[in-house]
Amino acid sequence: MYQESMRADSVRESIEKYTDMVYRLAFSMMKNKYDADDIHQEVFVQYISNYETLESEEHKKAWLIRVTVNMCKNWWKSAWHRKVCGMFEGQAFGEQDESFLQWEMQYPVVEQVRKLPQKYKAVIHLFYYEEMSIKEIAEVLELKESNVRARLTRARQKLKEGLQYDVSEGI
Amino acid sequence: MMFQKEYKKAYDEIKAKPESIEQIFARAEGKVSIDKKRKKVWKPAVVTAVLAMALVVGVNIPTLAEEIVTTAYEKGIIDYTMYKHLQRESMGTFHTFVPKNATVSKNGVVMTVEEVAFYGTKVVMTISFSNEEGSNFINGETKYNWQDMEVSIAGEKIEIDKTNPLKYDAKSKKLYGTYIGERYTTNVKKGKNISVCEKNLYTSSQWEESFDLSNIEKNAETRAVKLPVGSFTYDSTIVKTESKEYPYIVDVLNQTPLAEVNQNEVDVTGIAYMDGMLRVQVCQGEYKLNNNIYQNAYVMQFNEEGEEIFPNPNEMVIWYERVDGKLLEFKEFYYVISEEQLKKRPMVVYFEKIEGLINNSVLEVEFEIEE
């Protein structure tokens, strides 16, 4: 019982530590906060099943990022999403609520990033928000460093068109 | 800074709901309950829903094989998102079978479709590659890759979702891969044809090499070579040539004597900084028509932030030179860059060697959907 209780505390502690990181990453890749909520919870449900195999903090963080990105990708690919989301998109967007729309209007960079193809969003978010290096991003997403660099370059090119300034300048 | 500052400020405002942690634990607990009690609780509700839908749209009432879906999830063939989707929303037939005659042999390689499974609109196939008698193409020492897999079911081309990397099983001496495709329908009709076509099974190796440019050669020796037709436009402002029409003669780097050039592996044969340009020369090995070997090198430079600076060279020339009876292919990249910028940036060259099955390596097989 004591050990179970200790394990539960350890899991809770990890969830509390990484909850915002996972939520922000999901939010950056999903269409609305409801889907981000769903992904956020699913990631940690999976974490609860798998935490014992994750040895270090570094490993946990990498695992959480990777699973979040993969879940977001799978969500977009699912036929259910394609069939249902199209029908209810207007509703889902309407249910987005005013606060989200105002948030997006306040930060033009967010709107432009959300227009990017899916595969660029995670790299942009991990590089600019989590301030991870190319090497770290490549390891976590199980990509080659050249792929990460290429995605960043192309994302910046697209953002430059939308924002009318060079995203890579002054960094 | 502007972009990053604004992006960070925006996302600093995004936080998970405080109550989400308790919801997570409740959901995890609920998953365990569902696994144990599903037969009693879930089935009637979904059957009712499906029957209602069947009455509305007039489709065949599908067979619900919840055990198959659970097994697929437990095996890792489908992830939790798909598992939940199939539980909650599935309207399709769940069916698996081992095809009887789904094998093809060509050029020393045998491709077999080992198992086919339908989960809703997903089709999942386990495919293996092994050696024909006398061949050793498939072995445990080499890294393999596959691409251009085309699957069609009853004439419908299936959109590829993903293919898992090939893994070698030493016991069966086979390479195994999983193909997951997305259909537009959930119907599974016995007797209909499935066509599986793998167009490109190959071995691949990749490696990279860093180069320190702090003592880069600035007065490199050059040699004159003739560029083939189509490889050069005479009005290039970067590559100099005296002739304005074919044959174009250009001076390329001559830092590696031809006799010492590696004829088998792609390799860097020259690096210099001249006339305000970084020049990188690569030999791609022996050039053969209808060769099943493909080799390439990509030159990249990065700034202190690790950002890619030269994804594309300003100019590139390709030419061929004969050495010991072999025709070698060369490339030389030209990058316009200041010397000061050059020194701050490490250069990395990525190499890739791909070898495929020779001569029409398409492996194609057709078989029927079975019980």
Coordinates of C-alpha atoms in Angstrom, one line a residue:
Chain A
M1 CA 0.0 0.0 0.0
Y2 CA 2.8 2.3 1.0
Q3 CA 4.7 1.6 -2.2
E4 CA 1.6 2.1 -4.3
S5 CA 0.9 5.4 -2.6
M6 CA 4.5 6.5 -3.2
R7 CA 4.2 5.5 -6.9
A8 CA 0.9 7.4 -7.2
D9 CA 2.6 10.5 -5.7
S10 CA 5.5 10.2 -8.1
V11 CA 3.1 10.0 -11.0
R12 CA 1.1 13.0 -9.9
E13 CA 4.3 15.0 -9.3
S14 CA 5.4 14.2 -12.9
I15 CA 2.0 15.1 -14.3
E16 CA 2.0 18.4 -12.4
K17 CA 5.5 19.2 -13.6
Y18 CA 4.8 18.5 -17.3
T19 CA 1.1 19.3 -17.6
D20 CA 1.5 22.7 -19.1
M21 CA 4.3 21.6 -21.5
V22 CA 2.1 18.9 -22.9
Y23 CA -1.0 21.1 -23.1
R24 CA 0.8 23.9 -24.9
L25 CA 2.4 21.5 -27.4
A26 CA -1.0 19.8 -28.1
F27 CA -2.6 23.2 -28.3
S28 CA -0.1 24.4 -30.9
M29 CA -0.9 21.4 -33.1
M30 CA -4.7 21.0 -32.7
K31 CA -7.5 23.1 -34.1
N32 CA -9.2 24.0 -30.8
K33 CA -8.8 23.7 -27.1
Y34 CA -11.3 20.9 -26.7
D35 CA -9.2 18.6 -28.9
A36 CA -6.1 19.8 -27.1
D37 CA -7.7 18.9 -23.8
D38 CA -8.5 15.4 -25.2
I39 CA -5.0 14.9 -26.4
H40 CA -3.5 16.3 -23.2
Q41 CA -5.5 13.8 -21.1
E42 CA -4.8 10.9 -23.4
V43 CA -1.1 11.5 -23.2
F44 CA -1.0 11.3 -19.5
V45 CA -3.3 8.3 -19.4
Q46 CA -0.7 6.6 -21.5
Y47 CA 2.0 8.0 -19.2
I48 CA 0.3 6.3 -16.2
S49 CA 0.5 3.0 -18.0
N50 CA 4.2 3.5 -19.0
Y51 CA 5.9 5.6 -16.4
E52 CA 7.7 2.7 -14.8
T53 CA 9.7 2.2 -18.0
L54 CA 10.9 5.8 -18.0
E55 CA 14.0 6.1 -16.1
S56 CA 15.2 9.7 -16.0
E57 CA 13.6 13.1 -16.1
E58 CA 15.1 13.6 -19.5
H59 CA 13.6 10.4 -20.7
K60 CA 10.2 11.3 -19.3
K61 CA 10.1 14.7 -21.0
A62 CA 11.2 13.2 -24.3
W63 CA 8.6 10.5 -24.1
L64 CA 5.8 13.0 -23.3
I65 CA 6.8 15.2 -26.2
R66 CA 7.0 12.4 -28.6
V67 CA 3.7 10.8 -27.6
T68 CA 2.0 14.2 -27.7
V69 CA 3.2 14.9 -31.2
N70 CA 2.3 11.4 -32.4
M71 CA -1.2 11.5 -30.9
C72 CA -1.8 14.9 -32.6
K73 CA -0.7 13.5 -35.9
N74 CA -2.8 10.4 -35.6
W75 CA -5.8 12.5 -34.6
W76 CA -5.5 14.5 -37.7
K77 CA -5.3 11.3 -39.8
S78 CA -8.2 9.5 -38.3
A79 CA -11.2 8.9 -40.6
W80 CA -13.5 9.9 -37.8
H81 CA -11.9 13.3 -37.7
R82 CA -12.2 13.7 -41.5
K83 CA -15.8 12.6 -41.6
V84 CA -17.1 14.3 -38.4
C85 CA -14.9 17.3 -38.1
G86 CA -15.8 18.5 -41.5
M87 CA -19.5 18.4 -40.6
F88 CA -19.1 20.1 -37.3
E89 CA -16.2 22.3 -37.9
G90 CA -18.3 25.4 -37.9
Q91 CA -19.8 24.4 -34.6
A92 CA -16.4 23.5 -33.1
F93 CA -15.0 26.8 -34.2
G94 CA -18.0 28.6 -32.8
E95 CA -17.5 26.8 -29.6
Q96 CA -13.9 28.0 -29.6
D97 CA -15.2 30.9 -27.5
E98 CA -14.4 34.6 -27.6
S99 CA -11.4 34.4 -25.4
F100 CA -9.5 32.1 -27.8
L101 CA -10.3 34.3 -30.8
Q102 CA -9.2 37.4 -28.9
W103 CA -6.0 35.6 -27.9
E104 CA -5.2 34.7 -31.5
M105 CA -6.0 38.2 -32.7
Q106 CA -3.6 39.7 -30.1
Y107 CA -0.7 37.6 -31.3
P108 CA -0.4 37.6 -35.1
V109 CA 2.5 35.1 -34.9
V110 CA 0.2 32.5 -33.4
E111 CA -2.3 32.8 -36.3
Q112 CA 0.5 32.4 -38.8
V113 CA 2.0 29.4 -37.1
R114 CA -1.4 27.8 -36.9
K115 CA -1.6 28.1 -40.7
L116 CA 1.6 26.0 -41.1
P117 CA 1.5 22.4 -42.2
Q118 CA 1.3 20.0 -39.3
K119 CA 4.8 18.7 -39.5
Y120 CA 6.3 22.2 -39.0
K121 CA 4.3 23.2 -36.0
A122 CA 5.9 20.9 -33.5
V123 CA 9.4 21.9 -34.6
I124 CA 8.6 25.6 -34.4
H125 CA 7.0 25.2 -30.9
L126 CA 9.8 23.1 -29.5
F127 CA 12.5 25.4 -30.9
Y128 CA 11.0 28.8 -30.0
Y129 CA 8.9 28.0 -27.0
E130 CA 10.7 25.1 -25.3
E131 CA 14.0 26.5 -26.6
M132 CA 15.3 23.0 -27.5
S133 CA 18.3 22.6 -29.7
I134 CA 18.1 21.1 -33.2
K135 CA 19.9 18.0 -31.8
E136 CA 17.4 17.7 -28.9
I137 CA 14.4 18.1 -31.2
A138 CA 15.8 15.5 -33.6
E139 CA 16.3 13.0 -30.7
V140 CA 12.9 13.5 -29.2
L141 CA 11.0 13.4 -32.5
E142 CA 13.2 10.6 -33.8
L143 CA 14.2 12.6 -36.9
K144 CA 17.5 13.3 -38.5
E145 CA 19.0 16.7 -37.6
S146 CA 18.9 17.6 -41.2
N147 CA 15.2 17.0 -41.3
V148 CA 14.7 19.3 -38.3
R149 CA 16.8 22.0 -39.9
A150 CA 14.9 21.7 -43.2
R151 CA 11.5 21.9 -41.4
L152 CA 12.6 25.0 -39.5
T153 CA 13.9 26.6 -42.6
R154 CA 10.8 26.0 -44.6
A155 CA 8.6 27.0 -41.7
R156 CA 10.5 30.3 -41.4
Q157 CA 10.1 30.9 -45.1
K158 CA 6.3 30.5 -44.9
L159 CA 6.1 32.6 -41.8
K160 CA 8.2 35.3 -43.5
E161 CA 5.5 35.5 -46.2
G162 CA 2.8 35.8 -43.6
L163 CA 4.5 38.1 -41.1
Q164 CA 6.4 40.2 -43.6
Y165 CA 9.6 39.9 -41.6
D166 CA 12.4 37.4 -41.4
V167 CA 11.7 35.1 -38.4
S168 CA 15.3 34.0 -38.2
E169 CA 16.7 37.5 -37.9
G170 CA 18.0 38.6 -34.6
I171 CA 17.6 35.3 -32.9
Chain B
M1 CA 13.8 37.9 -31.3
M2 CA 10.6 39.6 -32.2
F3 CA 8.9 36.4 -33.4
Q4 CA 10.2 34.3 -30.4
K5 CA 9.3 37.0 -27.9
E6 CA 5.7 37.3 -29.2
Y7 CA 5.3 33.5 -29.5
K8 CA 6.5 32.9 -26.0
K9 CA 4.4 35.6 -24.6
A10 CA 1.3 34.1 -26.4
Y11 CA 1.9 30.6 -25.2
D12 CA 2.8 31.7 -21.6
E13 CA -0.9 32.4 -21.4
I14 CA -1.8 28.8 -22.4
K15 CA -2.1 26.5 -19.5
A16 CA -3.8 23.2 -18.8
K17 CA -7.0 23.4 -16.7
P18 CA -6.3 22.9 -12.9
E19 CA -8.9 20.2 -12.7
S20 CA -7.4 18.3 -15.6
I21 CA -5.1 16.2 -13.4
E22 CA -8.0 14.7 -11.5
Q23 CA -9.7 14.1 -14.8
I24 CA -6.7 12.3 -16.1
F25 CA -6.7 9.9 -13.1
A26 CA -10.4 9.3 -13.5
R27 CA -9.9 8.6 -17.2
A28 CA -7.1 6.2 -16.5
E29 CA -9.2 4.4 -14.0
G30 CA -12.1 4.3 -16.5
K31 CA -9.9 2.7 -19.1
V32 CA -9.0 -0.2 -16.8
S33 CA -12.7 -0.7 -16.1
I34 CA -13.6 -0.7 -19.7
D35 CA -11.0 -3.4 -20.5
K36 CA -12.5 -5.6 -17.9
K37 CA -16.1 -5.0 -18.3
R38 CA -16.5 -4.2 -22.0
K39 CA -18.4 -7.2 -23.0
K40 CA -21.2 -6.4 -20.6
V41 CA -21.3 -2.7 -20.8
W42 CA -20.1 -1.6 -24.2
K43 CA -21.4 -4.1 -26.7
P44 CA -25.2 -3.6 -26.3
A45 CA -24.9 0.2 -26.6
V46 CA -22.8 0.0 -29.7
V47 CA -24.8 -2.7 -31.3
T48 CA -27.9 -0.7 -30.8
A49 CA -26.3 2.4 -32.3
V50 CA -25.0 0.4 -35.3
L51 CA -28.4 -1.3 -35.8
A52 CA -30.0 2.1 -35.7
M53 CA -27.6 3.5 -38.2
A54 CA -27.9 0.4 -40.4
L55 CA -31.7 0.9 -40.6
V56 CA -31.2 4.6 -41.5
V57 CA -28.6 4.1 -44.3
G58 CA -29.4 0.6 -45.4
V59 CA -25.9 -0.9 -45.1
N60 CA -25.0 -4.4 -44.1
I61 CA -25.0 -4.9 -40.4
P62 CA -21.3 -5.2 -39.7
T63 CA -19.7 -7.9 -37.5
L64 CA -18.3 -6.5 -34.3
A65 CA -15.1 -8.3 -33.3
E66 CA -14.2 -6.4 -30.2
E67 CA -11.7 -9.1 -29.3
I68 CA -9.8 -8.4 -32.5
V69 CA -9.7 -4.7 -31.8
T70 CA -8.4 -5.2 -28.3
T71 CA -5.8 -7.6 -29.5
A72 CA -4.6 -5.1 -32.1
Y73 CA -4.3 -2.5 -29.5
E74 CA -2.4 -4.8 -27.1
K75 CA -0.1 -5.8 -29.9
G76 CA 0.7 -2.1 -30.7
I77 CA -0.7 -2.3 -34.2
I78 CA -3.2 0.4 -33.4
D79 CA -2.6 3.1 -30.9
Y80 CA -4.9 4.3 -28.1
T81 CA -6.5 7.1 -30.2
M82 CA -7.5 4.6 -32.9
Y83 CA -8.6 2.0 -30.3
K84 CA -10.9 4.5 -28.7
H85 CA -12.2 5.7 -32.0
L86 CA -13.0 2.1 -33.1
Q87 CA -14.7 1.5 -29.8
R88 CA -16.7 4.6 -29.8
E89 CA -17.5 5.3 -33.4
S90 CA -16.9 2.1 -35.4
M91 CA -19.4 1.3 -38.0
G92 CA -17.2 -1.2 -39.9
T93 CA -16.3 -4.8 -40.1
F94 CA -13.4 -6.2 -38.2
H95 CA -11.8 -9.0 -40.0
T96 CA -8.4 -10.7 -40.1
F97 CA -7.1 -13.5 -42.3
V98 CA -3.9 -15.1 -43.4
P99 CA -3.8 -15.1 -47.3
K100 CA -3.1 -18.4 -48.9
N101 CA -1.5 -17.3 -52.1
A102 CA 0.1 -13.9 -51.5
T103 CA 3.7 -14.6 -52.5
V104 CA 5.8 -13.3 -55.4
S105 CA 9.5 -13.9 -56.2
K106 CA 11.7 -11.7 -58.3
N107 CA 15.4 -11.0 -58.7
G108 CA 16.3 -13.2 -55.7
V109 CA 13.7 -11.8 -53.3
V110 CA 10.4 -13.3 -52.1
M111 CA 7.7 -10.9 -50.9
T112 CA 4.8 -12.5 -48.9
V113 CA 1.8 -10.8 -47.4
E114 CA 1.7 -12.7 -44.1
E115 CA -1.5 -11.3 -42.6
V116 CA -4.3 -8.8 -43.4
A117 CA -6.5 -7.1 -40.9
F118 CA -9.4 -4.7 -41.4
Y119 CA -10.3 -2.3 -38.5
G120 CA -13.0 0.0 -39.6
T121 CA -11.5 2.0 -42.4
K122 CA -8.0 0.9 -41.6
V123 CA -6.3 -2.0 -43.4
V124 CA -3.2 -3.3 -41.7
M125 CA -0.9 -5.8 -43.5
T126 CA 2.2 -7.6 -42.2
I127 CA 4.6 -8.1 -45.2
S128 CA 7.8 -10.1 -45.2
F129 CA 10.8 -10.2 -47.6
S130 CA 13.1 -13.2 -47.7
N131 CA 15.7 -14.8 -50.1
E132 CA 15.0 -17.0 -53.1
E133 CA 17.3 -20.0 -53.1
G134 CA 20.8 -19.0 -53.9
S135 CA 20.3 -15.3 -53.0
N136 CA 21.7 -13.4 -50.1
F137 CA 20.1 -10.0 -50.6
I138 CA 18.2 -10.3 -47.3
N139 CA 20.5 -10.7 -44.4
G140 CA 21.0 -9.6 -40.8
E141 CA 23.9 -7.3 -41.4
T142 CA 22.4 -4.8 -43.8
K143 CA 20.0 -1.9 -43.1
Y144 CA 16.9 -1.9 -45.4
N145 CA 14.3 0.5 -46.4
W146 CA 11.1 0.3 -48.4
Q147 CA 9.0 2.9 -50.1
D148 CA 6.5 3.3 -52.9
M149 CA 4.2 0.6 -51.5
E150 CA 0.9 0.6 -53.5
V151 CA -2.1 -1.2 -52.3
S152 CA -5.6 -1.4 -53.9
I153 CA -8.6 -3.3 -52.7
A154 CA -11.4 -4.2 -55.2
G155 CA -9.9 -1.6 -57.5
E156 CA -9.8 1.2 -54.8
K157 CA -6.4 2.6 -54.3
I158 CA -5.7 2.7 -50.6
E159 CA -4.2 5.9 -49.2
I160 CA -1.0 5.0 -47.2
D161 CA -1.1 6.0 -43.6
K162 CA 2.3 4.7 -42.6
T163 CA 4.7 1.9 -43.0
N164 CA 6.8 0.8 -40.1
P165 CA 10.5 0.3 -40.6
L166 CA 11.6 -3.1 -41.8
K167 CA 13.0 -5.4 -39.1
Y168 CA 15.1 -8.5 -39.6
D169 CA 14.0 -11.6 -37.8
A170 CA 17.1 -13.9 -37.5
K171 CA 14.9 -17.0 -36.7
S172 CA 12.8 -16.9 -39.8
K173 CA 15.5 -15.1 -41.8
K174 CA 12.9 -12.6 -43.0
L175 CA 12.5 -8.9 -43.0
Y176 CA 9.1 -7.8 -41.6
G177 CA 7.3 -4.6 -42.1
T178 CA 3.8 -3.3 -41.4
Y179 CA 1.7 -1.4 -43.8
I180 CA -1.3 0.7 -42.6
G181 CA -3.7 2.2 -45.1
E182 CA -6.8 4.3 -45.0
R183 CA -9.9 3.3 -47.0
Y184 CA -13.0 5.3 -47.8
T185 CA -15.2 2.4 -46.9
T186 CA -15.6 -0.1 -44.1
N187 CA -17.0 -2.9 -46.3
V188 CA -15.1 -6.1 -46.4
K189 CA -16.3 -8.5 -49.1
K190 CA -15.0 -12.0 -49.4
G191 CA -13.5 -12.8 -52.8
K192 CA -12.6 -9.3 -53.7
N193 CA -9.0 -8.8 -54.9
I194 CA -6.3 -7.1 -53.0
S195 CA -3.2 -6.0 -54.9
V196 CA 0.0 -5.2 -53.1
C197 CA 2.9 -3.7 -55.0
E198 CA 6.3 -2.8 -53.6
K199 CA 8.3 -0.7 -56.0
N200 CA 11.4 0.0 -54.1
L201 CA 13.0 -2.2 -51.6
Y202 CA 16.6 -1.1 -51.0
T203 CA 19.5 -1.0 -48.7
S204 CA 20.5 2.3 -47.4
S205 CA 23.3 3.7 -45.4
Q206 CA 23.8 7.3 -44.3
W207 CA 26.7 9.0 -42.6
E208 CA 27.9 12.6 -42.1
E209 CA 31.2 14.3 -41.8
S210 CA 32.1 17.7 -40.3
F211 CA 34.7 20.0 -41.8
D212 CA 36.7 22.7 -40.1
L213 CA 36.8 25.7 -42.4
S214 CA 39.2 27.8 -40.3
N215 CA 42.2 27.0 -42.5
I216 CA 40.4 26.6 -45.8
E217 CA 42.4 26.7 -48.9
K218 CA 42.2 30.0 -50.8
N219 CA 44.5 29.4 -53.7
A220 CA 43.5 25.9 -54.7
E221 CA 44.9 24.3 -57.8
T222 CA 42.3 23.7 -60.5
R223 CA 41.9 21.6 -63.6
A224 CA 39.9 22.2 -66.7
V225 CA 37.0 19.9 -67.4
K226 CA 34.3 19.7 -70.1
L227 CA 30.7 19.9 -68.8
P228 CA 28.1 17.7 -70.5
V229 CA 25.2 19.1 -72.4
G230 CA 22.4 20.4 -70.2
S231 CA 24.5 20.6 -67.0
F232 CA 25.3 24.3 -67.3
T233 CA 23.9 27.6 -68.5
Y234 CA 26.6 29.7 -70.1
D235 CA 25.2 33.0 -68.7
S236 CA 25.8 31.9 -65.1
T237 CA 27.3 34.8 -63.1
I238 CA 28.9 32.4 -60.7
V239 CA 30.7 29.7 -62.7
K240 CA 33.1 31.2 -65.1
T241 CA 33.7 29.8 -68.6
E242 CA 35.2 31.4 -71.6
S243 CA 33.0 29.6 -74.1
K244 CA 29.5 30.8 -74.7
E245 CA 28.3 27.6 -76.3
Y246 CA 28.8 23.9 -75.9
P247 CA 31.3 22.4 -75.0
Y248 CA 31.6 24.5 -71.8
I249 CA 35.0 24.3 -70.2
V250 CA 35.3 25.2 -66.5
D251 CA 38.0 25.1 -64.0
V252 CA 37.2 22.8 -61.1
L253 CA 39.1 22.1 -57.9
N254 CA 42.1 19.8 -58.3
Q255 CA 42.9 19.1 -54.7
T256 CA 42.5 15.3 -54.9
P257 CA 44.5 13.6 -57.7
L258 CA 42.2 11.6 -59.9
A259 CA 44.2 8.4 -59.2
E260 CA 43.4 8.8 -55.5
V261 CA 39.7 9.4 -55.7
N262 CA 37.5 6.8 -54.0
Q263 CA 35.7 5.1 -56.9
N264 CA 33.3 3.2 -54.8
E265 CA 31.9 5.5 -52.2
V266 CA 30.7 9.1 -52.4
D267 CA 33.4 11.4 -51.0
V268 CA 34.5 15.0 -50.7
T269 CA 37.4 15.6 -53.0
G270 CA 37.9 19.4 -52.6
I271 CA 37.0 22.4 -50.5
A272 CA 38.2 25.9 -51.2
Y273 CA 37.3 29.6 -50.8
M274 CA 37.9 31.6 -53.9
D275 CA 36.5 34.8 -55.4
G276 CA 34.1 35.2 -52.5
M277 CA 32.7 31.7 -52.8
L278 CA 32.9 28.5 -50.9
R279 CA 33.4 25.6 -53.3
V280 CA 32.8 22.0 -52.3
Q281 CA 33.6 19.2 -54.7
V282 CA 32.2 15.7 -54.3
C283 CA 32.9 12.5 -56.3
Q284 CA 29.8 10.3 -56.4
G285 CA 31.7 7.1 -57.5
E286 CA 31.3 5.2 -60.7
Y287 CA 28.6 6.3 -63.0
K288 CA 26.6 3.5 -64.8
L289 CA 23.4 3.6 -66.8
N290 CA 20.7 1.4 -65.2
N291 CA 22.7 1.3 -62.0
N292 CA 20.9 0.2 -59.0
I293 CA 23.2 2.1 -56.8
Y294 CA 22.5 5.7 -55.9
Q295 CA 24.9 7.8 -54.0
N296 CA 24.6 11.4 -53.0
A297 CA 26.1 14.1 -50.8
Y298 CA 24.4 17.1 -49.3
V299 CA 26.4 20.1 -48.1
M300 CA 25.0 22.1 -45.3
Q301 CA 26.3 25.0 -43.2
F302 CA 24.9 26.2 -40.0
N303 CA 25.2 29.4 -37.9
E304 CA 25.8 29.5 -34.2
E305 CA 22.1 28.9 -33.6
G306 CA 22.3 25.7 -35.5
E307 CA 20.2 27.2 -38.3
E308 CA 20.6 25.9 -41.9
I309 CA 22.3 28.6 -44.0
F310 CA 22.8 27.0 -47.3
P311 CA 20.0 24.6 -48.1
N312 CA 20.6 25.2 -51.8
P313 CA 23.9 26.1 -53.5
N314 CA 24.0 29.2 -55.6
E315 CA 25.3 27.1 -58.5
M316 CA 26.3 23.5 -59.1
V317 CA 28.1 21.8 -62.0
I318 CA 28.2 18.1 -62.8
W319 CA 30.8 16.4 -65.0
Y320 CA 32.4 13.0 -65.6
E321 CA 35.9 11.9 -65.8
R322 CA 37.4 8.5 -66.8
V323 CA 39.9 6.9 -64.4
D324 CA 41.3 3.4 -64.9
G325 CA 38.5 2.6 -67.4
K326 CA 35.8 3.7 -65.0
L327 CA 33.6 6.7 -65.6
L328 CA 33.4 8.8 -62.3
E329 CA 30.7 11.3 -61.6
F330 CA 31.7 14.6 -59.9
K331 CA 29.7 17.6 -58.6
E332 CA 31.0 21.0 -57.4
F333 CA 28.8 23.3 -55.3
Y334 CA 29.3 27.0 -55.3
Y335 CA 28.1 29.1 -52.3
V336 CA 28.4 32.9 -52.3
I337 CA 29.4 33.9 -48.7
S338 CA 31.7 36.3 -47.0
E339 CA 34.9 35.0 -45.5
E340 CA 33.9 36.3 -42.1
Q341 CA 30.6 34.5 -42.2
L342 CA 32.3 31.3 -43.5
K343 CA 34.6 31.1 -40.5
K344 CA 31.8 31.2 -38.0
R345 CA 29.9 28.4 -39.5
P346 CA 30.7 24.7 -39.3
M347 CA 30.2 22.7 -42.5
V348 CA 28.6 19.3 -42.5
V349 CA 28.3 17.0 -45.5
Y350 CA 25.6 14.3 -45.4
F351 CA 26.2 11.2 -47.4
E352 CA 23.8 8.7 -48.6
K353 CA 24.1 5.4 -50.4
I354 CA 21.1 3.5 -51.7
E355 CA 21.2 0.1 -53.4
G356 CA 18.1 -1.4 -54.7
L357 CA 17.1 -4.6 -56.4
I358 CA 18.5 -4.5 -60.0
N359 CA 16.4 -4.2 -63.1
N360 CA 12.7 -3.6 -62.5
S361 CA 12.6 -4.2 -58.9
V362 CA 8.8 -4.1 -58.6
L363 CA 7.3 -6.9 -56.5
E364 CA 3.6 -7.3 -57.1
V365 CA 1.1 -9.8 -55.9
E366 CA -2.7 -10.2 -56.0
F367 CA -4.8 -12.3 -53.8
E368 CA -8.4 -12.6 -52.5
I369 CA -10.0 -11.5 -49.3
E370 CA -10.8 -14.7 -47.4
E371 CA -12.7 -16.0 -44.4

